Short mmCIF file of C-alpha atoms in Angstrom, two decimals:
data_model
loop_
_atom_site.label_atom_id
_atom_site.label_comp_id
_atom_site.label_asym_id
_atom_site.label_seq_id
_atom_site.Cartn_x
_atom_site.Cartn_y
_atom_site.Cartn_z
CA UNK A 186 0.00 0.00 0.00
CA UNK A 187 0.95 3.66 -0.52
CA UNK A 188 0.30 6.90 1.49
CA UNK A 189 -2.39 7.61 -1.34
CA UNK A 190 -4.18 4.62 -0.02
CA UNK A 191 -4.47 6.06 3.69
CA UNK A 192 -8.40 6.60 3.62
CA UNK A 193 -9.25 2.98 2.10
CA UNK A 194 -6.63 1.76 4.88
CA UNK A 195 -8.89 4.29 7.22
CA UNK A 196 -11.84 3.02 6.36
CA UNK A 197 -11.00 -0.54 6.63
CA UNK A 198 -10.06 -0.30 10.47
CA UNK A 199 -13.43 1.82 11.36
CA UNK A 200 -15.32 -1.06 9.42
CA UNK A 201 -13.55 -3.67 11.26
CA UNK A 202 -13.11 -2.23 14.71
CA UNK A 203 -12.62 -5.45 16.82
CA UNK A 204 -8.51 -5.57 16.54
CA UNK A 205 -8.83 -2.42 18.38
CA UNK A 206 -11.01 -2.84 20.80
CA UNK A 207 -9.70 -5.92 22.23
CA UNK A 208 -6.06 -4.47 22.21
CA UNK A 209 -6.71 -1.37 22.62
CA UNK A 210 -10.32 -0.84 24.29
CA UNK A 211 -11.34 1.96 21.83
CA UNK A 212 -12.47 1.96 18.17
CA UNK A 213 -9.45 3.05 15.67
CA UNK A 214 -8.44 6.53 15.95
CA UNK A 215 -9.27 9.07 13.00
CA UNK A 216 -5.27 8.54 12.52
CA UNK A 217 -5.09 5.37 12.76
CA UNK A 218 -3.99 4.24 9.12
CA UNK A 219 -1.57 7.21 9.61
CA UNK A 220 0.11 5.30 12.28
CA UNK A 221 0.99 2.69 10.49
CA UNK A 222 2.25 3.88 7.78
CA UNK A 223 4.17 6.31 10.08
CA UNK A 224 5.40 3.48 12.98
CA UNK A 225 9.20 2.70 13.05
CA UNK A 226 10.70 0.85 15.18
CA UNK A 227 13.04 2.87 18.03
CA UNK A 228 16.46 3.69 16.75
CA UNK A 229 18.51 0.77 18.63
CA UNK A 230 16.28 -1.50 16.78
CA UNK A 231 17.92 -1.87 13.46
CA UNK A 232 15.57 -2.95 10.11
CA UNK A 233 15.55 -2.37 6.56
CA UNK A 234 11.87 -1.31 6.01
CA UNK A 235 8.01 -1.20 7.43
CA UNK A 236 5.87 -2.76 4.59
CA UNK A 237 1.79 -1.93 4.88
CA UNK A 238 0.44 -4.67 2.89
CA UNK A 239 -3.49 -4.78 1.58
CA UNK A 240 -5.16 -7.82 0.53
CA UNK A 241 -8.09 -6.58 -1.81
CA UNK A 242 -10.69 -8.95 -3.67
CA UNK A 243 -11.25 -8.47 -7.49
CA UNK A 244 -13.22 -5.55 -7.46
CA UNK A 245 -10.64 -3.46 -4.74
CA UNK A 246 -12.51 -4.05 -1.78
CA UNK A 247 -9.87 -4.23 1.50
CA UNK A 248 -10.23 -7.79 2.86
CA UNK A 249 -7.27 -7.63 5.15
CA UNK A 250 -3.91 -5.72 6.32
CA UNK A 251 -0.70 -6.59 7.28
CA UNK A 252 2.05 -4.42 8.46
CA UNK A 253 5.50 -6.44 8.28
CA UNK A 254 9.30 -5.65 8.93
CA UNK A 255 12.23 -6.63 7.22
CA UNK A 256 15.55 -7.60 8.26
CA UNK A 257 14.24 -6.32 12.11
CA UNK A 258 17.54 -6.76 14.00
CA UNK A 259 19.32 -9.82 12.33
CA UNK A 260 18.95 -10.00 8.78
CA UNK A 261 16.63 -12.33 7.42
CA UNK A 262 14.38 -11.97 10.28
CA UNK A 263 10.97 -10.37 8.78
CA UNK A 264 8.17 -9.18 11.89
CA UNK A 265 4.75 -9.06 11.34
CA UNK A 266 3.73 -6.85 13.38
CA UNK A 267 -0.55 -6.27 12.50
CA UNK A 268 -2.43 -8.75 10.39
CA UNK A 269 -6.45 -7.69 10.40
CA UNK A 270 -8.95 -9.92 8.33
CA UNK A 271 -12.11 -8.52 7.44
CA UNK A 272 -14.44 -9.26 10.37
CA UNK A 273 -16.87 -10.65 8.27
CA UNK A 274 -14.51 -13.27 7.10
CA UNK A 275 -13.60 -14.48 10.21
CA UNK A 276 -13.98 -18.49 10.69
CA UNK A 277 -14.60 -18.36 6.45
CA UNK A 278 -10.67 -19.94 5.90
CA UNK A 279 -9.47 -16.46 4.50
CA UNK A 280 -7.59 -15.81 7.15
CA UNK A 281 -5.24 -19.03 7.01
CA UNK A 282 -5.51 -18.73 2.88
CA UNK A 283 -3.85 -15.05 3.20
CA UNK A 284 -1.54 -15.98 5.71
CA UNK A 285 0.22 -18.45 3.71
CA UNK A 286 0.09 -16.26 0.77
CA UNK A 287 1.79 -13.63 3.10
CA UNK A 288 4.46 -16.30 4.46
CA UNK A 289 5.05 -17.07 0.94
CA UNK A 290 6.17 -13.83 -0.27
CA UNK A 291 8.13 -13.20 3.18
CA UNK A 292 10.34 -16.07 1.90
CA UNK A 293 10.75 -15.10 -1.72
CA UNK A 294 12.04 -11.56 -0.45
CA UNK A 295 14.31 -13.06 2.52
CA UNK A 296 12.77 -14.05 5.64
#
């Protein structure tokens, strides 16, 4: 994803609220997609780069998020640090169906 696709990323969180309000107790904030794209890592954390990932269906829709980090201390070692499925997918199989697509390209790039 790309800063242009903040409001879809937005709108995706206020849709699917539950992440945050078992982590965090509230509903996303209004800058919530900000923050992600925005969230680093402290300094004496070393890493290569913060990846915001979308998982859209044919026509565009957002079906799920990821936010992943590469080379996060040691090389090779990739974090994923958010992955949000589409509430309405939940016990559908997506989730485990995106995962592995997500593990796979992890690999091809390193992890």
């Amino acid at each position: 994803m790309a800063e242009s696709d903040l409001q879809a990323l937005q709108d995706f969180f206020v849709a699917n609220p539950d992440y945050f309000l078992v982590v965090n107790g509230m509903r996303p904030r209004a800058d919530e997609a900000r923050q992600e794209f925005e969230d680093c890592p402290p300094p004496e954390m070393p890493f290569d780069e913060v990846f915001v990932i979308g998982f859209a269906d044919s026509a565009g829709r957002l079906l799920a998020m990821a936010s992943v980090i590469s080379n996060l201390l040691a090389e090779h070692v990739w974090h994923i640090g958010l992955f949000i499925v589409a509430t309405s997918l939940h016990k559908s199989g997506t989730a485990a169906v995106l995962y592995a697509g997500l593990e796979a390209w992890l690999k091809e790039r390193g992890a």
